[in-house]
Amino acid sequence: MGGARHTTAAKTDTMRQALIGRYRDLRGNFNLTSRESTAPIEMPPPDEHNQQLVRHAHPPNWKNPTPDGVYNLVAIGGGTAGIIAALGAAGLGGKAALVERRLLGGDCLNYGCVPSKALIRAARAVHQARIGETYGVRGSADAQADFAAVMQRMRRLRARISHHDSAQRFTEMGVDVYLGDARFTGPNTVDVAGRELRFRRCVIATGGRPATPQVPGLEESGYLTNETIFSLTELPRRLLVLGAGPIGTELAQAFRRFGSEVHLVNRGKRLLPREDALAAGVVQRQFESEGIVCHFDATLANVSTTDGPGGARRVTIEKPGGAETVEVDAILVAVGRAPNVEGLGLKAAGVKTNARGVEVNDFLQSSNPHIYAAGDVAGSYQFTHAADAMARACIQNAFFFGRKRLSRMVIPRTTYTDPEVAHVGLTLQEAERDGVEVDSYRDELSNVDRAILDGEEDGYAVVHCRKGSGNVVGATIVGSHAGELIGEVSLLMTKGLGLGALSETVHCYPTQVEVLKRIGDQFNRGRLTPLVARVLKFLLTHR
C-alpha cells in the first residue's frame, strides 16, 4: 500500500511539473512577438479531441491570404467580438479580415464558457447523485466522479463546438482569416506575419488574460489559471482557489464536488463582491454545506513547495485573526483579468490605452476615429454575450452612422454556481449610490410550486423599479435556473415594458419562472390605491 501511495504521489508530481511547464509555455505564447502563421499550436493533453480543436481553431498548415485592396473592416482578435465584427461586415457585403494569433474562438471556446460549463454540469450530476436519497433514490450517497472521464467529455464537446469557430467556416462565409501576430504600422494599416493589411475601419478585440498577484514564492511553486486548469487529467486532492469572483466560485464548487478539498481565499469579506450581499449569502451557505473552506478578508503571504513525493505547496494565509498555514496540491489563481494591449503598436495607430484596456467613448470608438474596440479589451463588461453585443454596436456605429451607446445597453450576467446568481441593471446598493429612488418587489422560490417539487427552494428574485412607477432599473435572481430567468427581466428593460407585463404574460405551470409572475402580481396589487379599491368595490356591489 505504501509503495502504491508513493507511486501515485510521484505520478502526481510528474503531472504537476508538466503542467507548470505547460502553463509557462502557454503564457509565453501570449507575448505579442512576431510569429509565422504556421507556428505549431498545442492544446494539452494532445488527444484526438484537442487535435480536432486545433485543426479547427488554428489549422497547422494554414496559409494566410494575400491582401488585395483595402478592407472595409479588420478585426484583431478571434474571440467572440472579433468574430461577430468580421462576420457582420462580410455579411453586409463588405471586405473583411479576421486576425488571430493563437486559437480562434478565444477564451470562451478554449478556456472559459465552454469548458467550464461542461465541468459544472458534470459536477452537478455527481452532486445530484449524492443527494438522491432526498428524492427517494437509494444507494447513491457514495457516488464518485471519474475526473479523467469528466475532462475527456469536456474536451470532446469543446472540439465538437469548435467547428462553429473554425478558420475554414469563416473563410466560406467570406472572411479573410489571418493567423499570426498583428501590429499597427499606421492609423489605417496593420502588419500580420509580414503582410500589410489596409483598412477603413478596425475593431480591436484582443481580449484579456488572467491577472497575476505578486505573492512571494507563487511563481516558483507554479499555479493554475483558467488557461491551464482545463488541461488537467488528474484531480488535485487539495486545491486552493485565490479569488471569489465568478471564475473562482464556479470552479471551487465544481472541484469540491469532484472530490477535492477546497480552500477559497478572498481579499474581500464575502463571495461575489459585485453581487447583492444577500445573493452572495445564499451561495456561501451552499458552499459551507458542501465543505468548501472560505477564508475572507484574507491574502496570501507566501507560498513554498514542500520536499518529498507530490511536492505539496505550503501556503500562508494572512487574516485579521492571524496567519494560517495550509498545504495544498494545486493553486488556482482567479483574481481578475488584464487587457491584451501589449505589442499591438497602438501608438503608431494613435490609439490610447489605460489600465482597463483600450480607451473608448460611449460609441466604442477609440482615440483614432477609424478604430473601435469591443469585448474584454474595451474594459467594461467581460462576458461573451456582452462582447457579441458590443461588436454589433461597432458595426452599426462604424458603417451606418449609428449612435449605439454602450451606456444604454442592457447587459445581464450570471455566475454559474449552484444556485446560480443572475443580475441585470442596478443592484440596490448601486441605486442608492447613484441617488436612484426605487421600489423593490421580492419573492422567494420557497413560494413557487415547481421549486418546491424540484427541491430547489433556497433562492429568490427581486426587481427594482423607479419609485412610483413600473420602470425596471435592475433585478437579481438566485436559483438553479437564474441564468435562464433573468432574460425575461432583460427583455422588459430593453423594450421599456413595465413590471406589470410579467403578470400579463401567460407562463407555463409549473415552472420556476412563476417567481417573476408573482412579482408582477405584487406590483399590480400595489397599484390598487385605497381610492381605486373603493371605486371597484362600489362598482362590484352595484352590478
PDB file of C-alpha atoms in Angstrom, residues 146-429:
ATOM      1  CA  ASP A 146     -14.354   9.870 -12.668  1.00  0.00           C
ATOM      2  CA  PHE A 147     -12.303  13.007 -13.209  1.00  0.00           C
ATOM      3  CA  ALA A 148     -10.445  11.702 -16.244  1.00  0.00           C
ATOM      4  CA  ALA A 149     -13.767  10.836 -17.889  1.00  0.00           C
ATOM      5  CA  VAL A 150     -15.207  14.242 -16.945  1.00  0.00           C
ATOM      6  CA  MET A 151     -12.300  16.030 -18.595  1.00  0.00           C
ATOM      7  CA  GLN A 152     -12.405  13.783 -21.659  1.00  0.00           C
ATOM      8  CA  ARG A 153     -16.102  14.573 -22.076  1.00  0.00           C
ATOM      9  CA  MET A 154     -15.305  18.276 -21.827  1.00  0.00           C
ATOM     10  CA  ARG A 155     -12.600  18.030 -24.472  1.00  0.00           C
ATOM     11  CA  ARG A 156     -14.860  16.016 -26.769  1.00  0.00           C
ATOM     12  CA  LEU A 157     -17.702  18.542 -26.547  1.00  0.00           C
ATOM     13  CA  ARG A 158     -15.376  21.509 -26.868  1.00  0.00           C
ATOM     14  CA  ALA A 159     -13.890  20.016 -30.022  1.00  0.00           C
ATOM     15  CA  ARG A 160     -17.373  19.436 -31.408  1.00  0.00           C
ATOM     16  CA  ILE A 161     -18.384  23.035 -30.743  1.00  0.00           C
ATOM     17  CA  SER A 162     -15.105  24.348 -32.200  1.00  0.00           C
ATOM     18  CA  HIS A 163     -16.468  23.717 -35.690  1.00  0.00           C
ATOM     19  CA  HIS A 164     -18.524  26.892 -35.301  1.00  0.00           C
ATOM     20  CA  ASP A 165     -15.308  28.886 -34.799  1.00  0.00           C
ATOM     21  CA  SER A 166     -13.206  27.215 -37.465  1.00  0.00           C
ATOM     22  CA  ALA A 167     -10.984  29.068 -39.892  1.00  0.00           C
ATOM     23  CA  GLN A 168     -12.470  27.133 -42.806  1.00  0.00           C
ATOM     24  CA  ARG A 169     -16.030  28.087 -41.856  1.00  0.00           C
ATOM     25  CA  PHE A 170     -15.197  31.785 -41.613  1.00  0.00           C
ATOM     26  CA  THR A 171     -13.432  31.654 -44.970  1.00  0.00           C
ATOM     27  CA  GLU A 172     -16.517  30.069 -46.532  1.00  0.00           C
ATOM     28  CA  MET A 173     -18.572  32.919 -45.073  1.00  0.00           C
ATOM     29  CA  GLY A 174     -16.479  35.481 -46.916  1.00  0.00           C
ATOM     30  CA  VAL A 175     -13.912  36.481 -44.273  1.00  0.00           C
ATOM     31  CA  ASP A 176     -10.168  36.514 -44.926  1.00  0.00           C
ATOM     32  CA  VAL A 177      -8.596  34.728 -41.963  1.00  0.00           C
ATOM     33  CA  TYR A 178      -5.039  35.613 -40.950  1.00  0.00           C
ATOM     34  CA  LEU A 179      -3.263  33.565 -38.281  1.00  0.00           C
ATOM     35  CA  GLY A 180      -0.372  35.378 -36.654  1.00  0.00           C
ATOM     36  CA  ASP A 181       0.505  38.435 -34.614  1.00  0.00           C
ATOM     37  CA  ALA A 182      -0.939  41.818 -35.515  1.00  0.00           C
ATOM     38  CA  ARG A 183       0.894  45.122 -35.129  1.00  0.00           C
ATOM     39  CA  PHE A 184      -0.319  48.504 -36.276  1.00  0.00           C
ATOM     40  CA  THR A 185       2.074  50.303 -38.611  1.00  0.00           C
ATOM     41  CA  GLY A 186      -0.070  53.406 -39.034  1.00  0.00           C
ATOM     42  CA  PRO A 187      -3.540  54.814 -38.381  1.00  0.00           C
ATOM     43  CA  ASN A 188      -5.070  52.662 -41.145  1.00  0.00           C
ATOM     44  CA  THR A 189      -2.608  49.791 -41.578  1.00  0.00           C
ATOM     45  CA  VAL A 190      -1.709  46.683 -39.636  1.00  0.00           C
ATOM     46  CA  ASP A 191       1.024  44.112 -40.234  1.00  0.00           C
ATOM     47  CA  VAL A 192       0.246  40.405 -39.798  1.00  0.00           C
ATOM     48  CA  ALA A 193       3.174  37.999 -40.209  1.00  0.00           C
ATOM     49  CA  GLY A 194       4.799  40.248 -42.809  1.00  0.00           C
ATOM     50  CA  ARG A 195       1.637  41.131 -44.704  1.00  0.00           C
ATOM     51  CA  GLU A 196       0.280  44.672 -44.583  1.00  0.00           C
ATOM     52  CA  LEU A 197      -3.485  44.986 -44.291  1.00  0.00           C
ATOM     53  CA  ARG A 198      -5.059  48.349 -45.113  1.00  0.00           C
ATOM     54  CA  PHE A 199      -8.453  49.135 -43.633  1.00  0.00           C
ATOM     55  CA  ARG A 200     -11.164  51.757 -43.484  1.00  0.00           C
ATOM     56  CA  ARG A 201     -12.376  50.568 -40.112  1.00  0.00           C
ATOM     57  CA  CYS A 202     -10.861  48.296 -37.488  1.00  0.00           C
ATOM     58  CA  VAL A 203     -12.150  46.592 -34.332  1.00  0.00           C
ATOM     59  CA  ILE A 204      -9.630  45.701 -31.649  1.00  0.00           C
ATOM     60  CA  ALA A 205     -10.929  42.607 -29.871  1.00  0.00           C
ATOM     61  CA  THR A 206      -7.799  41.062 -28.387  1.00  0.00           C
ATOM     62  CA  GLY A 207      -9.468  40.164 -25.083  1.00  0.00           C
ATOM     63  CA  GLY A 208      -7.680  39.699 -21.797  1.00  0.00           C
ATOM     64  CA  ARG A 209      -5.605  37.281 -19.786  1.00  0.00           C
ATOM     65  CA  PRO A 210      -5.501  36.205 -16.151  1.00  0.00           C
ATOM     66  CA  ALA A 211      -4.066  38.804 -13.797  1.00  0.00           C
ATOM     67  CA  THR A 212      -1.246  37.518 -11.607  1.00  0.00           C
ATOM     68  CA  PRO A 213      -0.855  38.642  -7.979  1.00  0.00           C
ATOM     69  CA  GLN A 214       2.596  39.380  -6.579  1.00  0.00           C
ATOM     70  CA  VAL A 215       2.925  36.699  -3.897  1.00  0.00           C
ATOM     71  CA  PRO A 216       6.373  35.550  -2.745  1.00  0.00           C
ATOM     72  CA  GLY A 217       7.011  32.004  -3.930  1.00  0.00           C
ATOM     73  CA  LEU A 218       3.895  31.712  -6.099  1.00  0.00           C
ATOM     74  CA  GLU A 219       5.727  31.873  -9.399  1.00  0.00           C
ATOM     75  CA  GLU A 220       8.339  29.367  -8.296  1.00  0.00           C
ATOM     76  CA  SER A 221       5.768  26.932  -6.903  1.00  0.00           C
ATOM     77  CA  GLY A 222       3.596  27.070 -10.006  1.00  0.00           C
ATOM     78  CA  TYR A 223      -0.105  27.746 -10.264  1.00  0.00           C
ATOM     79  CA  LEU A 224      -3.104  27.249 -12.493  1.00  0.00           C
ATOM     80  CA  THR A 225      -5.368  29.781 -14.189  1.00  0.00           C
ATOM     81  CA  ASN A 226      -8.430  29.389 -16.370  1.00  0.00           C
ATOM     82  CA  GLU A 227      -5.990  28.966 -19.274  1.00  0.00           C
ATOM     83  CA  THR A 228      -4.390  25.845 -17.795  1.00  0.00           C
ATOM     84  CA  ILE A 229      -6.838  24.213 -15.389  1.00  0.00           C
ATOM     85  CA  PHE A 230      -8.807  22.642 -18.242  1.00  0.00           C
ATOM     86  CA  SER A 231      -5.679  20.728 -19.273  1.00  0.00           C
ATOM     87  CA  LEU A 232      -5.703  18.702 -16.052  1.00  0.00           C
ATOM     88  CA  THR A 233      -6.180  14.960 -16.386  1.00  0.00           C
ATOM     89  CA  GLU A 234      -5.900  14.081 -12.687  1.00  0.00           C
ATOM     90  CA  LEU A 235      -7.870  15.629  -9.836  1.00  0.00           C
ATOM     91  CA  PRO A 236      -5.867  17.678  -7.312  1.00  0.00           C
ATOM     92  CA  ARG A 237      -6.538  16.158  -3.897  1.00  0.00           C
ATOM     93  CA  ARG A 238      -6.284  19.588  -2.254  1.00  0.00           C
ATOM     94  CA  LEU A 239      -6.948  22.812  -4.161  1.00  0.00           C
ATOM     95  CA  LEU A 240      -6.604  26.439  -3.088  1.00  0.00           C
ATOM     96  CA  VAL A 241      -8.625  28.950  -5.097  1.00  0.00           C
ATOM     97  CA  LEU A 242      -7.477  32.562  -4.911  1.00  0.00           C
ATOM     98  CA  GLY A 243     -10.371  34.903  -5.728  1.00  0.00           C
ATOM     99  CA  ALA A 244     -14.112  34.743  -5.103  1.00  0.00           C
ATOM    100  CA  GLY A 245     -15.448  36.192  -8.319  1.00  0.00           C
ATOM    101  CA  PRO A 246     -17.306  34.161 -10.958  1.00  0.00           C
ATOM    102  CA  ILE A 247     -14.342  32.048 -12.108  1.00  0.00           C
ATOM    103  CA  GLY A 248     -13.132  31.308  -8.602  1.00  0.00           C
ATOM    104  CA  THR A 249     -16.516  30.413  -7.160  1.00  0.00           C
ATOM    105  CA  GLU A 250     -17.667  28.317 -10.106  1.00  0.00           C
ATOM    106  CA  LEU A 251     -14.524  26.198 -10.210  1.00  0.00           C
ATOM    107  CA  ALA A 252     -14.186  25.968  -6.430  1.00  0.00           C
ATOM    108  CA  GLN A 253     -17.615  24.358  -6.204  1.00  0.00           C
ATOM    109  CA  ALA A 254     -17.053  22.114  -9.217  1.00  0.00           C
ATOM    110  CA  PHE A 255     -13.757  20.741  -7.918  1.00  0.00           C
ATOM    111  CA  ARG A 256     -15.185  20.248  -4.443  1.00  0.00           C
ATOM    112  CA  ARG A 257     -17.977  18.159  -5.966  1.00  0.00           C
ATOM    113  CA  PHE A 258     -15.400  16.157  -7.911  1.00  0.00           C
ATOM    114  CA  GLY A 259     -13.741  15.306  -4.597  1.00  0.00           C
ATOM    115  CA  SER A 260     -11.028  17.909  -3.991  1.00  0.00           C
ATOM    116  CA  GLU A 261     -10.566  19.510  -0.599  1.00  0.00           C
ATOM    117  CA  VAL A 262     -11.046  23.185  -1.434  1.00  0.00           C
ATOM    118  CA  HIS A 263      -9.846  26.320   0.319  1.00  0.00           C
ATOM    119  CA  LEU A 264     -11.171  29.571  -1.169  1.00  0.00           C
ATOM    120  CA  VAL A 265      -9.233  32.734  -0.271  1.00  0.00           C
ATOM    121  CA  ASN A 266     -10.628  36.196  -0.912  1.00  0.00           C
ATOM    122  CA  ARG A 267      -9.396  39.672  -0.027  1.00  0.00           C
ATOM    123  CA  GLY A 268     -12.987  40.837   0.475  1.00  0.00           C
ATOM    124  CA  LYS A 269     -15.380  39.966   3.252  1.00  0.00           C
ATOM    125  CA  ARG A 270     -17.664  37.711   1.196  1.00  0.00           C
ATOM    126  CA  LEU A 271     -18.166  35.826  -2.042  1.00  0.00           C
ATOM    127  CA  LEU A 272     -19.088  37.559  -5.309  1.00  0.00           C
ATOM    128  CA  PRO A 273     -18.314  41.165  -4.318  1.00  0.00           C
ATOM    129  CA  ARG A 274     -20.129  42.630  -7.333  1.00  0.00           C
ATOM    130  CA  GLU A 275     -23.385  40.928  -6.469  1.00  0.00           C
ATOM    131  CA  ASP A 276     -26.065  41.693  -3.904  1.00  0.00           C
ATOM    132  CA  ALA A 277     -24.881  40.696  -0.431  1.00  0.00           C
ATOM    133  CA  LEU A 278     -27.998  38.594   0.180  1.00  0.00           C
ATOM    134  CA  ALA A 279     -27.375  36.687  -3.055  1.00  0.00           C
ATOM    135  CA  ALA A 280     -23.767  36.040  -2.073  1.00  0.00           C
ATOM    136  CA  GLY A 281     -25.003  34.822   1.298  1.00  0.00           C
ATOM    137  CA  VAL A 282     -27.165  32.137  -0.313  1.00  0.00           C
ATOM    138  CA  VAL A 283     -24.170  30.845  -2.276  1.00  0.00           C
ATOM    139  CA  GLN A 284     -21.931  30.963   0.791  1.00  0.00           C
ATOM    140  CA  ARG A 285     -24.374  28.836   2.789  1.00  0.00           C
ATOM    141  CA  GLN A 286     -24.332  26.274  -0.008  1.00  0.00           C
ATOM    142  CA  PHE A 287     -20.530  26.308  -0.131  1.00  0.00           C
ATOM    143  CA  GLU A 288     -20.276  25.742   3.597  1.00  0.00           C
ATOM    144  CA  SER A 289     -22.779  22.878   3.437  1.00  0.00           C
ATOM    145  CA  GLU A 290     -20.593  21.200   0.799  1.00  0.00           C
ATOM    146  CA  GLY A 291     -17.428  21.561   2.866  1.00  0.00           C
ATOM    147  CA  ILE A 292     -15.666  24.388   0.992  1.00  0.00           C
ATOM    148  CA  VAL A 293     -13.450  26.281   3.452  1.00  0.00           C
ATOM    149  CA  CYS A 294     -13.797  30.024   2.836  1.00  0.00           C
ATOM    150  CA  HIS A 295     -11.135  32.474   4.073  1.00  0.00           C
ATOM    151  CA  PHE A 296     -12.411  36.054   3.906  1.00  0.00           C
ATOM    152  CA  ASP A 297     -10.590  39.334   4.471  1.00  0.00           C
ATOM    153  CA  ALA A 298      -7.516  37.268   3.666  1.00  0.00           C
ATOM    154  CA  THR A 299      -4.415  37.425   1.491  1.00  0.00           C
ATOM    155  CA  LEU A 300      -1.618  35.025   0.565  1.00  0.00           C
ATOM    156  CA  ALA A 301       1.552  35.980   2.421  1.00  0.00           C
ATOM    157  CA  ASN A 302       3.797  33.432   0.728  1.00  0.00           C
ATOM    158  CA  VAL A 303       3.921  30.067  -0.995  1.00  0.00           C
ATOM    159  CA  SER A 304       6.598  27.415  -0.738  1.00  0.00           C
ATOM    160  CA  THR A 305       6.985  23.885  -2.062  1.00  0.00           C
ATOM    161  CA  THR A 306       7.469  21.101   0.444  1.00  0.00           C
ATOM    162  CA  ASP A 307      10.027  18.345  -0.041  1.00  0.00           C
ATOM    163  CA  GLY A 308       9.077  14.785  -0.761  1.00  0.00           C
ATOM    164  CA  PRO A 309       6.768  12.943  -3.150  1.00  0.00           C
ATOM    165  CA  GLY A 310       3.966  15.063  -4.538  1.00  0.00           C
ATOM    166  CA  GLY A 311       5.651  18.393  -3.880  1.00  0.00           C
ATOM    167  CA  ALA A 312       2.761  19.966  -1.998  1.00  0.00           C
ATOM    168  CA  ARG A 313       2.535  23.735  -1.596  1.00  0.00           C
ATOM    169  CA  ARG A 314       2.637  25.243   1.855  1.00  0.00           C
ATOM    170  CA  VAL A 315       0.553  28.429   1.746  1.00  0.00           C
ATOM    171  CA  THR A 316       0.459  31.076   4.461  1.00  0.00           C
ATOM    172  CA  ILE A 317      -2.860  32.922   4.603  1.00  0.00           C
ATOM    173  CA  GLU A 318      -2.942  36.269   6.417  1.00  0.00           C
ATOM    174  CA  LYS A 319      -6.238  37.068   8.150  1.00  0.00           C
ATOM    175  CA  PRO A 320      -7.290  39.630  10.787  1.00  0.00           C
ATOM    176  CA  GLY A 321      -7.069  36.964  13.481  1.00  0.00           C
ATOM    177  CA  GLY A 322      -3.557  35.947  12.491  1.00  0.00           C
ATOM    178  CA  ALA A 323      -1.789  33.777   9.946  1.00  0.00           C
ATOM    179  CA  GLU A 324      -2.878  30.260   8.990  1.00  0.00           C
ATOM    180  CA  THR A 325      -0.832  27.742   7.033  1.00  0.00           C
ATOM    181  CA  VAL A 326      -2.410  25.128   4.788  1.00  0.00           C
ATOM    182  CA  GLU A 327      -0.922  22.546   2.462  1.00  0.00           C
ATOM    183  CA  VAL A 328      -2.441  22.035  -0.980  1.00  0.00           C
ATOM    184  CA  ASP A 329      -1.536  20.230  -4.178  1.00  0.00           C
ATOM    185  CA  ALA A 330      -2.578  22.946  -6.616  1.00  0.00           C
ATOM    186  CA  ILE A 331      -3.369  26.668  -6.609  1.00  0.00           C
ATOM    187  CA  LEU A 332      -5.896  28.241  -8.950  1.00  0.00           C
ATOM    188  CA  VAL A 333      -5.420  31.989  -9.409  1.00  0.00           C
ATOM    189  CA  ALA A 334      -8.664  33.772 -10.288  1.00  0.00           C
ATOM    190  CA  VAL A 335      -8.181  37.375  -9.168  1.00  0.00           C
ATOM    191  CA  GLY A 336      -9.211  39.235 -12.296  1.00  0.00           C
ATOM    192  CA  ARG A 337      -8.150  39.975 -15.844  1.00  0.00           C
ATOM    193  CA  ALA A 338      -5.569  42.121 -17.613  1.00  0.00           C
ATOM    194  CA  PRO A 339      -6.219  43.503 -21.130  1.00  0.00           C
ATOM    195  CA  ASN A 340      -4.147  42.269 -24.076  1.00  0.00           C
ATOM    196  CA  VAL A 341      -2.804  45.539 -25.451  1.00  0.00           C
ATOM    197  CA  GLU A 342       0.952  44.981 -25.382  1.00  0.00           C
ATOM    198  CA  GLY A 343       2.833  44.634 -28.637  1.00  0.00           C
ATOM    199  CA  LEU A 344      -0.029  45.827 -30.840  1.00  0.00           C
ATOM    200  CA  GLY A 345       1.744  49.026 -31.876  1.00  0.00           C
ATOM    201  CA  LEU A 346      -1.181  51.102 -30.687  1.00  0.00           C
ATOM    202  CA  LYS A 347       0.927  54.269 -30.538  1.00  0.00           C
ATOM    203  CA  ALA A 348       1.512  54.055 -34.277  1.00  0.00           C
ATOM    204  CA  ALA A 349      -2.247  53.869 -34.767  1.00  0.00           C
ATOM    205  CA  GLY A 350      -2.961  56.775 -32.432  1.00  0.00           C
ATOM    206  CA  VAL A 351      -4.918  54.575 -30.039  1.00  0.00           C
ATOM    207  CA  LYS A 352      -4.817  55.478 -26.347  1.00  0.00           C
ATOM    208  CA  THR A 353      -4.998  52.925 -23.541  1.00  0.00           C
ATOM    209  CA  ASN A 354      -5.497  52.891 -19.800  1.00  0.00           C
ATOM    210  CA  ALA A 355      -5.280  50.281 -17.049  1.00  0.00           C
ATOM    211  CA  ARG A 356      -8.541  48.701 -18.223  1.00  0.00           C
ATOM    212  CA  GLY A 357      -7.561  48.420 -21.886  1.00  0.00           C
ATOM    213  CA  VAL A 358      -8.304  50.497 -24.980  1.00  0.00           C
ATOM    214  CA  GLU A 359      -9.884  53.846 -24.158  1.00  0.00           C
ATOM    215  CA  VAL A 360     -13.251  54.084 -25.923  1.00  0.00           C
ATOM    216  CA  ASN A 361     -16.089  56.591 -25.886  1.00  0.00           C
ATOM    217  CA  ASP A 362     -19.710  55.654 -25.380  1.00  0.00           C
ATOM    218  CA  PHE A 363     -19.880  54.592 -29.033  1.00  0.00           C
ATOM    219  CA  LEU A 364     -16.932  52.168 -28.566  1.00  0.00           C
ATOM    220  CA  GLN A 365     -14.706  54.419 -30.667  1.00  0.00           C
ATOM    221  CA  SER A 366     -11.045  54.788 -29.728  1.00  0.00           C
ATOM    222  CA  SER A 367      -8.947  57.956 -29.936  1.00  0.00           C
ATOM    223  CA  ASN A 368      -8.459  57.001 -33.597  1.00  0.00           C
ATOM    224  CA  PRO A 369     -11.946  57.566 -35.061  1.00  0.00           C
ATOM    225  CA  HIS A 370     -11.455  54.717 -37.538  1.00  0.00           C
ATOM    226  CA  ILE A 371     -10.642  52.167 -34.839  1.00  0.00           C
ATOM    227  CA  TYR A 372     -13.132  50.694 -32.377  1.00  0.00           C
ATOM    228  CA  ALA A 373     -12.734  48.231 -29.522  1.00  0.00           C
ATOM    229  CA  ALA A 374     -15.072  45.553 -28.195  1.00  0.00           C
ATOM    230  CA  GLY A 375     -15.045  42.778 -25.650  1.00  0.00           C
ATOM    231  CA  ASP A 376     -12.741  42.419 -22.651  1.00  0.00           C
ATOM    232  CA  VAL A 377     -10.081  44.726 -24.103  1.00  0.00           C
ATOM    233  CA  ALA A 378     -12.581  47.617 -24.077  1.00  0.00           C
ATOM    234  CA  GLY A 379     -12.514  47.426 -20.293  1.00  0.00           C
ATOM    235  CA  SER A 380     -16.192  47.275 -19.351  1.00  0.00           C
ATOM    236  CA  TYR A 381     -18.364  44.152 -19.471  1.00  0.00           C
ATOM    237  CA  GLN A 382     -16.278  40.977 -19.562  1.00  0.00           C
ATOM    238  CA  PHE A 383     -18.844  38.475 -20.787  1.00  0.00           C
ATOM    239  CA  THR A 384     -19.184  36.625 -24.074  1.00  0.00           C
ATOM    240  CA  HIS A 385     -22.697  37.923 -24.681  1.00  0.00           C
ATOM    241  CA  ALA A 386     -21.507  41.467 -23.950  1.00  0.00           C
ATOM    242  CA  ALA A 387     -18.676  41.061 -26.463  1.00  0.00           C
ATOM    243  CA  ASP A 388     -21.261  39.956 -29.034  1.00  0.00           C
ATOM    244  CA  ALA A 389     -23.469  42.995 -28.338  1.00  0.00           C
ATOM    245  CA  MET A 390     -20.515  45.400 -28.389  1.00  0.00           C
ATOM    246  CA  ALA A 391     -19.293  44.046 -31.730  1.00  0.00           C
ATOM    247  CA  ARG A 392     -22.736  44.534 -33.253  1.00  0.00           C
ATOM    248  CA  ALA A 393     -22.732  48.104 -31.942  1.00  0.00           C
ATOM    249  CA  CYS A 394     -19.327  48.696 -33.540  1.00  0.00           C
ATOM    250  CA  ILE A 395     -20.646  47.584 -36.923  1.00  0.00           C
ATOM    251  CA  GLN A 396     -23.701  49.802 -36.627  1.00  0.00           C
ATOM    252  CA  ASN A 397     -21.705  52.830 -35.494  1.00  0.00           C
ATOM    253  CA  ALA A 398     -18.856  52.344 -37.986  1.00  0.00           C
ATOM    254  CA  PHE A 399     -20.868  51.854 -41.167  1.00  0.00           C
ATOM    255  CA  PHE A 400     -24.355  53.216 -40.634  1.00  0.00           C
ATOM    256  CA  PHE A 401     -23.762  56.439 -38.722  1.00  0.00           C
ATOM    257  CA  GLY A 402     -25.168  54.620 -35.733  1.00  0.00           C
ATOM    258  CA  ARG A 403     -25.456  56.080 -32.283  1.00  0.00           C
ATOM    259  CA  LYS A 404     -25.482  52.816 -30.366  1.00  0.00           C
ATOM    260  CA  ARG A 405     -24.296  53.720 -26.882  1.00  0.00           C
ATOM    261  CA  LEU A 406     -22.525  51.354 -24.542  1.00  0.00           C
ATOM    262  CA  SER A 407     -24.132  53.052 -21.542  1.00  0.00           C
ATOM    263  CA  ARG A 408     -27.607  52.216 -22.829  1.00  0.00           C
ATOM    264  CA  MET A 409     -27.019  48.522 -23.378  1.00  0.00           C
ATOM    265  CA  VAL A 410     -28.883  46.154 -21.093  1.00  0.00           C
ATOM    266  CA  ILE A 411     -26.269  43.526 -20.236  1.00  0.00           C
ATOM    267  CA  PRO A 412     -27.277  40.717 -17.847  1.00  0.00           C
ATOM    268  CA  ARG A 413     -24.741  38.497 -16.120  1.00  0.00           C
ATOM    269  CA  THR A 414     -24.812  35.103 -14.438  1.00  0.00           C
ATOM    270  CA  THR A 415     -22.442  33.317 -12.106  1.00  0.00           C
ATOM    271  CA  TYR A 416     -22.992  29.599 -12.669  1.00  0.00           C
ATOM    272  CA  THR A 417     -22.589  28.358  -9.133  1.00  0.00           C
ATOM    273  CA  ASP A 418     -25.299  26.153  -7.674  1.00  0.00           C
ATOM    274  CA  PRO A 419     -27.509  28.022  -7.038  1.00  0.00           C
ATOM    275  CA  GLU A 420     -26.843  30.461  -9.857  1.00  0.00           C
ATOM    276  CA  VAL A 421     -26.738  34.220  -9.301  1.00  0.00           C
ATOM    277  CA  ALA A 422     -28.081  36.314 -12.180  1.00  0.00           C
ATOM    278  CA  HIS A 423     -28.308  40.073 -12.343  1.00  0.00           C
ATOM    279  CA  VAL A 424     -29.191  42.888 -14.727  1.00  0.00           C
ATOM    280  CA  GLY A 425     -29.137  46.656 -14.277  1.00  0.00           C
ATOM    281  CA  LEU A 426     -28.634  48.250 -10.877  1.00  0.00           C
ATOM    282  CA  THR A 427     -28.301  46.485  -7.562  1.00  0.00           C
ATOM    283  CA  LEU A 428     -29.992  48.120  -4.588  1.00  0.00           C
ATOM    284  CA  GLN A 429     -26.604  49.363  -3.367  1.00  0.00           C
TER     285      GLN A 429
END
